[in-house]
Short mmCIF file of N, CA and C and ligand atoms in Angstrom, two decimals:
data_model
loop_
_atom_site.label_atom_id
_atom_site.label_comp_id
_atom_site.label_asym_id
_atom_site.label_seq_id
_atom_site.Cartn_x
_atom_site.Cartn_y
_atom_site.Cartn_z
N MET R 11 -1.33 21.64 2.16
CA MET R 11 -2.41 21.03 1.81
C MET R 11 -3.61 21.01 2.88
N THR R 12 -4.74 21.63 2.46
CA THR R 12 -5.75 21.69 3.58
C THR R 12 -6.50 20.15 3.62
N TRP R 13 -7.25 20.03 4.70
CA TRP R 13 -7.88 18.93 5.04
C TRP R 13 -8.93 18.34 3.87
N ASN R 14 -9.51 19.39 3.26
CA ASN R 14 -10.37 18.86 2.21
C ASN R 14 -9.59 18.42 0.96
N ASN R 15 -8.48 19.02 0.85
CA ASN R 15 -7.61 18.47 -0.26
C ASN R 15 -7.09 17.05 -0.09
N LEU R 16 -6.58 16.85 1.30
CA LEU R 16 -6.18 15.47 1.65
C LEU R 16 -7.33 14.40 1.58
N LEU R 17 -8.52 15.01 1.67
CA LEU R 17 -9.61 13.91 1.70
C LEU R 17 -10.30 13.77 0.36
N GLN R 18 -9.85 14.43 -0.46
CA GLN R 18 -10.57 14.38 -1.78
C GLN R 18 -10.03 13.53 -2.80
N PRO R 19 -10.68 12.55 -3.08
CA PRO R 19 -10.08 11.41 -4.11
C PRO R 19 -10.07 12.14 -5.44
N ASP R 20 -9.20 11.86 -6.41
CA ASP R 20 -9.25 12.21 -7.74
C ASP R 20 -10.25 11.57 -8.68
N LEU R 21 -10.58 10.46 -8.18
CA LEU R 21 -11.56 9.73 -9.00
C LEU R 21 -12.49 8.91 -7.84
N ILE R 22 -13.75 8.90 -7.98
CA ILE R 22 -14.65 8.14 -7.23
C ILE R 22 -15.59 7.25 -7.96
N LEU R 23 -15.26 5.80 -7.75
CA LEU R 23 -16.03 4.95 -8.56
C LEU R 23 -17.37 4.49 -7.82
N SER R 24 -18.43 4.43 -8.49
CA SER R 24 -19.58 4.10 -7.85
C SER R 24 -19.83 2.44 -7.68
N GLY R 25 -18.86 1.75 -8.19
CA GLY R 25 -18.74 0.24 -7.94
C GLY R 25 -17.50 -0.15 -7.31
N SER R 26 -17.14 -1.35 -7.08
CA SER R 26 -15.92 -1.92 -6.40
C SER R 26 -14.83 -1.92 -7.34
N VAL R 27 -13.68 -2.25 -6.92
CA VAL R 27 -12.58 -2.29 -7.59
C VAL R 27 -12.65 -2.79 -9.04
N LEU R 28 -13.56 -3.91 -9.10
CA LEU R 28 -13.63 -4.57 -10.31
C LEU R 28 -14.30 -3.71 -11.49
N THR R 29 -14.73 -2.57 -11.12
CA THR R 29 -15.30 -1.61 -12.16
C THR R 29 -14.14 -0.78 -12.65
N LEU R 30 -12.99 -0.93 -12.14
CA LEU R 30 -11.86 -0.08 -12.54
C LEU R 30 -11.26 -0.75 -13.82
N THR R 31 -11.36 -0.25 -15.02
CA THR R 31 -10.95 -0.87 -16.28
C THR R 31 -9.61 -0.42 -16.77
N PRO R 32 -9.18 -1.15 -17.68
CA PRO R 32 -7.99 -0.70 -18.34
C PRO R 32 -8.07 0.85 -18.99
N ASP R 33 -9.35 0.86 -19.54
CA ASP R 33 -9.72 2.42 -20.13
C ASP R 33 -9.50 3.47 -19.22
N ILE R 34 -9.95 3.32 -18.02
CA ILE R 34 -9.87 4.38 -17.05
C ILE R 34 -8.62 4.63 -16.77
N ILE R 35 -7.90 3.48 -16.51
CA ILE R 35 -6.32 3.55 -16.07
C ILE R 35 -5.48 4.30 -17.22
N GLN R 36 -5.85 4.03 -18.40
CA GLN R 36 -5.11 4.70 -19.60
C GLN R 36 -5.55 6.12 -19.63
N GLN R 37 -6.85 6.31 -19.41
CA GLN R 37 -7.51 7.69 -19.54
C GLN R 37 -6.72 8.72 -18.60
N TYR R 38 -6.28 8.19 -17.47
CA TYR R 38 -5.55 9.03 -16.52
C TYR R 38 -4.11 8.94 -16.53
N GLY R 39 -3.57 8.33 -17.59
CA GLY R 39 -2.12 8.25 -17.63
C GLY R 39 -1.41 7.33 -16.53
N LEU R 40 -2.21 6.45 -16.09
CA LEU R 40 -1.71 5.64 -14.71
C LEU R 40 -0.54 4.38 -15.42
N LYS R 41 0.37 4.21 -14.80
CA LYS R 41 1.22 3.07 -15.20
C LYS R 41 1.36 1.95 -14.13
N GLY R 42 0.80 2.25 -13.06
CA GLY R 42 0.88 1.38 -11.73
C GLY R 42 -0.34 1.63 -10.81
N LEU R 43 -0.74 0.65 -10.07
CA LEU R 43 -1.67 0.89 -9.01
C LEU R 43 -1.07 0.18 -7.52
N VAL R 44 -1.38 1.03 -6.65
CA VAL R 44 -1.15 0.54 -5.27
C VAL R 44 -2.59 0.18 -4.69
N LEU R 45 -2.68 -1.19 -4.40
CA LEU R 45 -4.04 -1.53 -3.92
C LEU R 45 -4.13 -1.89 -2.52
N ASP R 46 -5.11 -1.23 -1.85
CA ASP R 46 -5.58 -1.76 -0.50
C ASP R 46 -6.22 -3.18 -0.58
N VAL R 47 -6.03 -3.83 0.54
CA VAL R 47 -6.54 -5.30 0.33
C VAL R 47 -7.93 -5.47 1.10
N ASP R 48 -7.96 -5.11 2.32
CA ASP R 48 -9.41 -5.45 3.09
C ASP R 48 -10.52 -4.67 2.76
N GLU R 49 -11.21 -5.16 2.07
CA GLU R 49 -12.81 -4.79 1.75
C GLU R 49 -12.51 -3.79 0.35
N THR R 50 -11.20 -3.65 -0.21
CA THR R 50 -11.10 -3.16 -1.38
C THR R 50 -11.00 -4.52 -2.45
N LEU R 51 -10.12 -5.27 -2.07
CA LEU R 51 -10.16 -6.53 -2.97
C LEU R 51 -10.87 -7.80 -2.34
N VAL R 52 -10.77 -7.97 -1.22
CA VAL R 52 -11.33 -9.03 -0.36
C VAL R 52 -12.20 -8.85 0.69
N PRO R 53 -13.49 -9.36 0.92
CA PRO R 53 -14.09 -8.90 2.20
C PRO R 53 -13.37 -9.24 3.39
N ILE R 54 -13.48 -8.68 4.40
CA ILE R 54 -12.79 -8.81 5.66
C ILE R 54 -13.02 -10.25 6.38
N THR R 55 -14.36 -10.66 5.95
CA THR R 55 -14.82 -12.06 6.46
C THR R 55 -14.25 -13.23 5.60
N VAL R 56 -13.56 -12.90 4.51
CA VAL R 56 -13.19 -13.93 3.42
C VAL R 56 -11.64 -13.96 3.38
N GLY R 57 -11.13 -15.31 3.48
CA GLY R 57 -9.63 -15.31 3.46
C GLY R 57 -8.93 -15.51 2.18
N LYS R 58 -9.74 -15.60 0.98
CA LYS R 58 -8.87 -15.70 -0.19
C LYS R 58 -9.80 -15.01 -1.41
N ALA R 59 -8.92 -14.84 -2.54
CA ALA R 59 -9.23 -13.86 -3.58
C ALA R 59 -10.31 -14.58 -4.33
N SER R 60 -11.37 -13.93 -4.86
CA SER R 60 -12.46 -14.64 -5.63
C SER R 60 -12.01 -14.97 -7.22
N PRO R 61 -12.65 -15.76 -7.79
CA PRO R 61 -12.27 -15.96 -9.17
C PRO R 61 -12.34 -14.59 -10.17
N GLU R 62 -13.43 -13.87 -9.75
CA GLU R 62 -13.58 -12.56 -10.35
C GLU R 62 -12.43 -11.70 -10.02
N LEU R 63 -11.89 -11.66 -8.87
CA LEU R 63 -10.79 -10.72 -8.55
C LEU R 63 -9.43 -11.23 -9.25
N LYS R 64 -9.32 -12.59 -9.28
CA LYS R 64 -7.96 -13.01 -10.09
C LYS R 64 -8.13 -12.64 -11.44
N GLN R 65 -9.42 -12.82 -12.16
CA GLN R 65 -9.47 -12.50 -13.56
C GLN R 65 -9.24 -10.89 -13.82
N TRP R 66 -9.64 -10.11 -12.88
CA TRP R 66 -9.53 -8.69 -12.86
C TRP R 66 -7.98 -8.49 -12.79
N VAL R 67 -7.17 -8.97 -11.93
CA VAL R 67 -5.81 -8.90 -11.68
C VAL R 67 -5.07 -9.34 -13.00
N GLU R 68 -5.51 -10.23 -13.75
CA GLU R 68 -4.79 -10.70 -14.97
C GLU R 68 -5.11 -9.55 -16.06
N GLN R 69 -6.12 -9.13 -15.94
CA GLN R 69 -6.58 -8.06 -17.12
C GLN R 69 -5.78 -6.79 -16.68
N ILE R 70 -5.75 -6.42 -15.66
CA ILE R 70 -5.04 -4.99 -15.24
C ILE R 70 -3.47 -5.24 -15.24
N ARG R 71 -3.03 -6.32 -14.92
CA ARG R 71 -1.37 -6.42 -14.89
C ARG R 71 -0.84 -6.21 -16.31
N ALA R 72 -1.85 -6.31 -17.30
CA ALA R 72 -1.41 -6.22 -18.67
C ALA R 72 -0.98 -4.71 -18.78
N CYS R 73 -1.64 -3.80 -18.14
CA CYS R 73 -1.63 -2.33 -18.67
C CYS R 73 -0.85 -1.58 -17.20
N ALA R 74 -0.81 -2.24 -16.11
CA ALA R 74 -0.44 -1.45 -14.88
C ALA R 74 0.32 -2.31 -14.05
N ALA R 75 1.66 -1.74 -13.47
CA ALA R 75 2.24 -2.42 -12.31
C ALA R 75 1.32 -2.58 -11.10
N LEU R 76 1.31 -3.67 -10.59
CA LEU R 76 0.53 -3.72 -9.40
C LEU R 76 1.16 -4.09 -8.10
N CYS R 77 0.79 -3.53 -6.84
CA CYS R 77 1.52 -3.81 -5.67
C CYS R 77 0.29 -3.89 -4.55
N LEU R 78 0.26 -4.71 -3.65
CA LEU R 78 -0.80 -4.57 -2.39
C LEU R 78 0.03 -3.99 -1.49
N VAL R 79 -0.73 -2.88 -0.57
CA VAL R 79 -0.21 -2.42 0.53
C VAL R 79 -1.29 -2.24 1.51
N SER R 80 -1.36 -3.16 2.66
CA SER R 80 -2.43 -3.16 3.61
C SER R 80 -2.04 -2.82 4.93
N ASN R 81 -2.90 -2.35 5.69
CA ASN R 81 -2.81 -1.94 7.24
C ASN R 81 -2.71 -3.25 8.10
N ASN R 82 -3.40 -4.34 7.41
CA ASN R 82 -3.47 -5.56 8.23
C ASN R 82 -2.09 -6.08 8.65
N LEU R 83 -2.08 -6.61 9.83
CA LEU R 83 -0.77 -7.21 10.21
C LEU R 83 -0.59 -8.64 10.06
N SER R 84 -1.56 -9.27 9.50
CA SER R 84 -1.61 -10.84 9.27
C SER R 84 -0.85 -11.19 7.98
N GLU R 85 0.34 -11.80 8.41
CA GLU R 85 1.13 -12.29 7.19
C GLU R 85 0.40 -13.44 6.47
N SER R 86 -0.39 -14.19 7.29
CA SER R 86 -1.09 -15.42 6.60
C SER R 86 -2.19 -14.83 5.71
N ARG R 87 -2.87 -14.05 6.27
CA ARG R 87 -4.13 -13.35 5.24
C ARG R 87 -3.37 -12.61 4.16
N ILE R 88 -2.73 -11.55 4.41
CA ILE R 88 -2.24 -10.65 3.31
C ILE R 88 -1.37 -11.34 2.39
N GLY R 89 -0.29 -12.23 2.90
CA GLY R 89 0.61 -12.98 2.13
C GLY R 89 -0.13 -13.92 1.34
N GLY R 90 -1.07 -14.74 1.85
CA GLY R 90 -1.81 -15.77 1.21
C GLY R 90 -2.57 -15.08 0.05
N ILE R 91 -3.23 -13.88 0.26
CA ILE R 91 -3.97 -13.50 -0.91
C ILE R 91 -2.97 -12.82 -1.91
N ALA R 92 -1.84 -12.21 -1.61
CA ALA R 92 -0.98 -11.81 -2.70
C ALA R 92 -0.31 -12.86 -3.32
N ARG R 93 0.06 -13.90 -2.68
CA ARG R 93 0.58 -15.11 -3.48
C ARG R 93 -0.32 -15.74 -4.38
N SER R 94 -1.75 -15.88 -3.98
CA SER R 94 -2.70 -16.38 -4.94
C SER R 94 -2.77 -15.46 -6.06
N LEU R 95 -2.58 -14.23 -6.15
CA LEU R 95 -2.65 -13.31 -7.13
C LEU R 95 -1.33 -13.19 -7.74
N ASN R 96 -0.28 -13.72 -7.17
CA ASN R 96 1.07 -13.60 -7.81
C ASN R 96 1.52 -12.02 -7.63
N LEU R 97 1.17 -11.35 -6.63
CA LEU R 97 1.51 -9.87 -6.60
C LEU R 97 2.50 -9.77 -5.53
N PRO R 98 3.24 -8.54 -5.61
CA PRO R 98 4.14 -8.10 -4.32
C PRO R 98 3.24 -7.48 -3.15
N TYR R 99 3.66 -7.40 -2.11
CA TYR R 99 2.74 -6.91 -0.99
C TYR R 99 3.63 -6.34 0.25
N TYR R 100 3.03 -5.42 0.83
CA TYR R 100 3.69 -4.88 2.13
C TYR R 100 2.27 -4.93 3.04
N LEU R 101 2.66 -5.27 4.21
CA LEU R 101 1.60 -5.37 5.34
C LEU R 101 1.95 -4.55 6.46
N GLY R 102 1.18 -4.33 7.44
CA GLY R 102 1.36 -3.42 8.45
C GLY R 102 1.80 -1.99 8.07
N ALA R 103 1.13 -1.57 7.00
CA ALA R 103 1.46 -0.17 6.44
C ALA R 103 1.08 0.97 7.21
N ALA R 104 0.20 0.90 8.26
CA ALA R 104 -0.29 2.10 9.07
C ALA R 104 -0.58 3.18 8.15
N LYS R 105 -1.24 2.93 7.00
CA LYS R 105 -1.87 4.24 6.24
C LYS R 105 -2.73 5.06 7.31
N PRO R 106 -2.55 6.32 7.19
CA PRO R 106 -2.11 7.04 6.37
C PRO R 106 -0.68 7.41 6.24
N SER R 107 0.21 6.48 7.00
CA SER R 107 1.61 6.73 6.80
C SER R 107 2.08 6.60 5.42
N ARG R 108 3.10 7.26 5.05
CA ARG R 108 3.55 7.08 3.57
C ARG R 108 4.49 5.99 3.53
N ARG R 109 5.19 5.50 4.56
CA ARG R 109 6.45 4.84 4.42
C ARG R 109 6.32 3.56 3.54
N LYS R 110 5.32 2.68 3.58
CA LYS R 110 5.41 1.48 2.84
C LYS R 110 4.85 1.57 1.38
N ILE R 111 3.98 2.74 1.23
CA ILE R 111 3.56 3.04 -0.02
C ILE R 111 4.82 3.60 -0.82
N ARG R 112 5.55 4.35 -0.08
CA ARG R 112 6.76 4.85 -0.76
C ARG R 112 7.76 3.82 -1.19
N ALA R 113 7.88 2.71 -0.39
CA ALA R 113 8.47 1.42 -0.78
C ALA R 113 8.00 0.75 -1.83
N ALA R 114 6.65 0.81 -1.94
CA ALA R 114 5.91 0.14 -3.07
C ALA R 114 6.17 0.91 -4.39
N LEU R 115 6.26 2.36 -4.29
CA LEU R 115 6.37 3.12 -5.30
C LEU R 115 7.85 3.08 -5.96
N GLN R 116 8.84 2.76 -4.90
CA GLN R 116 10.29 2.67 -5.47
C GLN R 116 10.30 1.40 -6.06
N SER R 117 9.66 0.16 -5.61
CA SER R 117 9.79 -1.06 -6.16
C SER R 117 9.36 -0.84 -7.60
N MET R 118 8.30 -0.28 -7.92
CA MET R 118 7.72 -0.14 -9.33
C MET R 118 8.52 0.89 -10.05
N SER R 119 9.46 1.63 -9.54
CA SER R 119 10.22 2.52 -10.36
C SER R 119 9.43 3.53 -11.13
N LEU R 120 8.32 3.95 -10.57
CA LEU R 120 7.51 4.88 -11.26
C LEU R 120 7.24 6.33 -10.40
N PRO R 121 7.14 7.31 -11.06
CA PRO R 121 6.93 8.53 -10.38
C PRO R 121 5.51 8.61 -9.83
N GLU R 122 5.32 9.17 -8.69
CA GLU R 122 3.90 9.08 -7.82
C GLU R 122 2.72 9.32 -8.74
N HIS R 123 2.97 10.40 -9.46
CA HIS R 123 1.66 10.99 -10.12
C HIS R 123 1.42 9.87 -11.47
N GLN R 124 2.05 8.87 -11.61
CA GLN R 124 1.59 7.86 -12.57
C GLN R 124 1.26 6.69 -11.89
N VAL R 125 1.08 6.69 -10.69
CA VAL R 125 0.44 5.50 -9.86
C VAL R 125 -0.74 5.85 -9.12
N GLY R 126 -1.85 5.06 -9.19
CA GLY R 126 -3.10 5.15 -8.55
C GLY R 126 -3.03 4.56 -7.10
N MET R 127 -3.58 5.21 -6.20
CA MET R 127 -3.72 4.75 -5.03
C MET R 127 -5.17 4.34 -4.71
N VAL R 128 -5.52 3.02 -4.80
CA VAL R 128 -6.87 2.42 -4.81
C VAL R 128 -7.29 1.89 -3.46
N GLY R 129 -8.43 2.40 -2.81
CA GLY R 129 -8.75 1.94 -1.70
C GLY R 129 -10.13 2.20 -1.27
N ASP R 130 -10.68 1.78 -0.32
CA ASP R 130 -12.14 1.85 -0.01
C ASP R 130 -12.28 2.99 1.26
N ARG R 131 -11.24 3.45 1.80
CA ARG R 131 -11.26 4.22 2.91
C ARG R 131 -10.62 5.75 2.68
N LEU R 132 -11.38 6.60 3.12
CA LEU R 132 -10.88 7.95 3.08
C LEU R 132 -9.68 8.55 3.89
N PHE R 133 -9.73 7.92 5.24
CA PHE R 133 -8.82 8.37 6.15
C PHE R 133 -7.55 7.64 6.27
N THR R 134 -7.66 6.61 5.40
CA THR R 134 -6.18 5.91 5.31
C THR R 134 -5.79 5.80 4.02
N ASP R 135 -6.47 5.27 3.11
CA ASP R 135 -5.83 5.10 1.60
C ASP R 135 -5.95 6.36 0.95
N VAL R 136 -6.93 7.13 1.04
CA VAL R 136 -7.02 8.47 0.30
C VAL R 136 -6.06 9.58 0.68
N ILE R 137 -6.18 9.74 2.01
CA ILE R 137 -5.06 10.56 2.70
C ILE R 137 -3.59 10.11 2.25
N ALA R 138 -3.36 8.90 2.55
CA ALA R 138 -1.97 8.38 2.24
C ALA R 138 -1.55 8.71 0.71
N GLY R 139 -2.45 8.44 -0.07
CA GLY R 139 -2.14 8.75 -1.54
C GLY R 139 -2.00 10.07 -1.90
N ASN R 140 -2.76 10.93 -1.37
CA ASN R 140 -2.80 12.39 -1.53
C ASN R 140 -1.44 13.03 -0.93
N ARG R 141 -1.22 12.44 0.25
CA ARG R 141 0.12 13.16 0.71
C ARG R 141 1.26 12.81 0.00
N LEU R 142 1.37 11.68 -0.91
CA LEU R 142 2.41 11.48 -1.71
C LEU R 142 2.27 12.04 -3.10
N GLY R 143 0.96 12.65 -3.45
CA GLY R 143 1.07 13.25 -4.68
C GLY R 143 0.49 12.10 -5.80
N MET R 144 0.03 10.93 -5.32
CA MET R 144 -0.47 9.88 -6.23
C MET R 144 -2.02 10.30 -6.65
N PHE R 145 -2.24 9.54 -7.67
CA PHE R 145 -3.85 9.71 -8.18
C PHE R 145 -4.84 8.82 -7.44
N THR R 146 -5.48 9.45 -6.60
CA THR R 146 -6.30 8.65 -5.52
C THR R 146 -7.57 8.29 -6.07
N ILE R 147 -7.99 6.95 -6.14
CA ILE R 147 -9.13 6.20 -6.48
C ILE R 147 -9.80 5.73 -5.27
N LEU R 148 -11.04 6.25 -4.99
CA LEU R 148 -11.98 5.69 -4.03
C LEU R 148 -12.84 4.70 -4.63
N VAL R 149 -13.04 3.46 -4.11
CA VAL R 149 -13.97 2.29 -4.62
C VAL R 149 -14.91 2.09 -3.45
N GLU R 150 -15.96 1.54 -3.95
CA GLU R 150 -16.99 1.08 -3.11
C GLU R 150 -16.50 -0.26 -2.39
N PRO R 151 -16.40 -0.50 -0.93
CA PRO R 151 -16.03 -1.66 -0.40
C PRO R 151 -16.64 -2.91 -0.93
N ILE R 152 -15.90 -3.97 -1.08
CA ILE R 152 -16.39 -5.28 -1.39
C ILE R 152 -16.76 -5.84 -0.08
N VAL R 153 -18.15 -6.09 -0.07
CA VAL R 153 -18.58 -6.46 1.44
C VAL R 153 -19.23 -7.86 1.42
N HIS R 154 -19.57 -8.56 2.52
CA HIS R 154 -19.93 -9.64 2.82
C HIS R 154 -21.30 -10.00 2.06
N ALA R 155 -21.55 -11.16 1.49
CA ALA R 155 -22.74 -11.50 0.64
C ALA R 155 -23.92 -11.29 1.71
N ASP R 156 -23.78 -11.42 2.96
CA ASP R 156 -24.95 -11.17 3.71
C ASP R 156 -25.31 -9.93 3.96
N ALA R 157 -26.38 -9.40 3.71
CA ALA R 157 -26.91 -7.97 3.51
C ALA R 157 -26.84 -7.46 5.01
N ALA R 158 -27.15 -8.10 6.04
CA ALA R 158 -26.99 -7.72 7.38
C ALA R 158 -25.51 -7.12 7.79
N LEU R 159 -24.68 -7.79 6.96
CA LEU R 159 -23.34 -7.37 7.32
C LEU R 159 -22.68 -6.26 6.57
N ARG R 160 -23.61 -5.63 5.61
CA ARG R 160 -23.14 -4.64 4.77
C ARG R 160 -22.88 -3.20 5.26
N SER R 161 -23.37 -2.87 6.26
CA SER R 161 -23.48 -1.71 6.98
C SER R 161 -21.88 -1.11 7.18
N HIS R 162 -21.54 0.11 6.85
CA HIS R 162 -20.15 0.44 6.98
C HIS R 162 -20.14 1.72 7.70
N PRO R 163 -20.39 1.69 9.26
CA PRO R 163 -20.35 2.81 9.99
C PRO R 163 -19.00 3.68 9.89
N ILE R 164 -18.16 3.01 9.72
CA ILE R 164 -16.66 3.76 9.75
C ILE R 164 -16.74 4.63 8.37
N ARG R 165 -16.93 3.89 7.20
CA ARG R 165 -16.83 4.61 5.88
C ARG R 165 -17.87 5.71 5.89
N ASN R 166 -19.06 5.41 6.31
CA ASN R 166 -20.20 6.46 6.29
C ASN R 166 -19.81 7.66 7.29
N PHE R 167 -19.20 7.48 8.44
CA PHE R 167 -18.64 8.41 9.16
C PHE R 167 -17.51 9.32 8.37
N GLU R 168 -16.66 8.64 7.76
CA GLU R 168 -15.45 9.28 6.91
C GLU R 168 -15.93 10.03 6.04
N VAL R 169 -17.15 9.66 5.25
CA VAL R 169 -17.67 10.50 4.09
C VAL R 169 -18.30 11.57 4.64
N TRP R 170 -19.06 11.46 5.89
CA TRP R 170 -19.65 12.60 6.43
C TRP R 170 -18.69 13.59 6.94
N ILE R 171 -17.70 13.29 7.52
CA ILE R 171 -16.50 14.19 7.97
C ILE R 171 -16.10 14.89 6.67
N SER R 172 -15.63 14.18 5.65
CA SER R 172 -14.84 14.61 4.75
C SER R 172 -15.75 15.84 3.94
N GLU R 173 -16.99 15.49 3.76
CA GLU R 173 -17.88 16.53 3.13
C GLU R 173 -18.22 17.57 3.92
N ALA R 174 -18.19 17.47 5.33
CA ALA R 174 -18.37 18.79 6.25
C ALA R 174 -16.85 19.41 6.01
N LEU R 175 -15.99 18.75 5.81
CA LEU R 175 -14.53 19.60 5.51
C LEU R 175 -14.44 20.10 4.21
N GLY R 176 -15.41 19.82 3.39
CA GLY R 176 -15.41 20.54 1.96
C GLY R 176 -15.06 19.68 0.87
N ALA R 177 -14.66 18.39 1.11
CA ALA R 177 -14.47 17.41 -0.08
C ALA R 177 -15.64 16.94 -0.62
N THR R 178 -15.63 16.54 -1.98
CA THR R 178 -16.79 16.14 -2.67
C THR R 178 -16.71 14.63 -2.89
N ILE R 179 -17.66 13.83 -2.22
CA ILE R 179 -17.50 12.48 -2.34
C ILE R 179 -18.82 11.77 -3.03
N THR R 180 -18.84 12.30 -4.32
CA THR R 180 -19.88 11.84 -4.85
C THR R 180 -19.26 11.07 -6.16
N PRO R 181 -19.97 9.90 -6.39
CA PRO R 181 -19.14 8.96 -7.54
C PRO R 181 -19.50 9.61 -8.73
N LYS R 182 -18.26 9.63 -9.46
CA LYS R 182 -18.38 10.33 -10.80
C LYS R 182 -17.01 9.75 -11.49
N GLN R 183 -17.14 9.64 -12.74
CA GLN R 183 -15.87 9.12 -13.49
C GLN R 183 -15.14 10.22 -14.07
N THR R 184 -15.25 11.40 -13.65
CA THR R 184 -14.34 12.54 -14.13
C THR R 184 -13.46 12.92 -13.09
N LYS R 185 -12.36 13.48 -13.40
CA LYS R 185 -11.38 13.94 -12.53
C LYS R 185 -11.94 15.16 -11.81
N ILE R 186 -11.75 15.25 -10.41
CA ILE R 186 -12.13 16.46 -9.76
C ILE R 186 -10.86 17.14 -9.42
N ASP R 187 -10.91 18.43 -9.78
CA ASP R 187 -9.74 19.36 -9.86
C ASP R 187 -9.50 19.91 -8.42
N LYS R 188 -8.23 19.55 -7.99
CA LYS R 188 -7.89 20.15 -6.64
C LYS R 188 -7.37 21.56 -6.69
N GLU R 189 -7.52 22.37 -5.62
CA GLU R 189 -7.09 23.66 -5.72
C GLU R 189 -5.74 23.74 -5.50
MG1 MG Q 20 -9.80 -1.36 2.98
#
């Protein structure tokens, strides 16, 4: 697998995870989602799940198995968020390592191609999901309400590098064929 294939999400949403609908999940035949936490579900500056996120989880869990897999090492943060959403979780995943995502897939008892890896980062979430043969979904980060804190130099850098390597990081709701 070449770098541009590793960095190429299967689906790029132009909004946050909250714009991922049951229709989209069913359209791609997904039965489960592995969810990144920091800035995918909850801003890094916020310690708990929003009412909108709780509502989204309740809607999505009716059609897909859900599991949180975070690189964050904080049991109080990730465990607290997971418990408030009543979802299983793995922390300290060190994505793009596959180990804890593999454990999440095993706990779901689903083949990897039927599970979406959902995250805001190309070099962690997308690479890890692609390495496992999952359906990778890049979402816009959920950011701090304060506009001054909305800049994402790391994400912007990752998008720039990925495009330089030949990946297409343009939001669209159609599947991008991998070579
Ligand atoms: Mg993240």
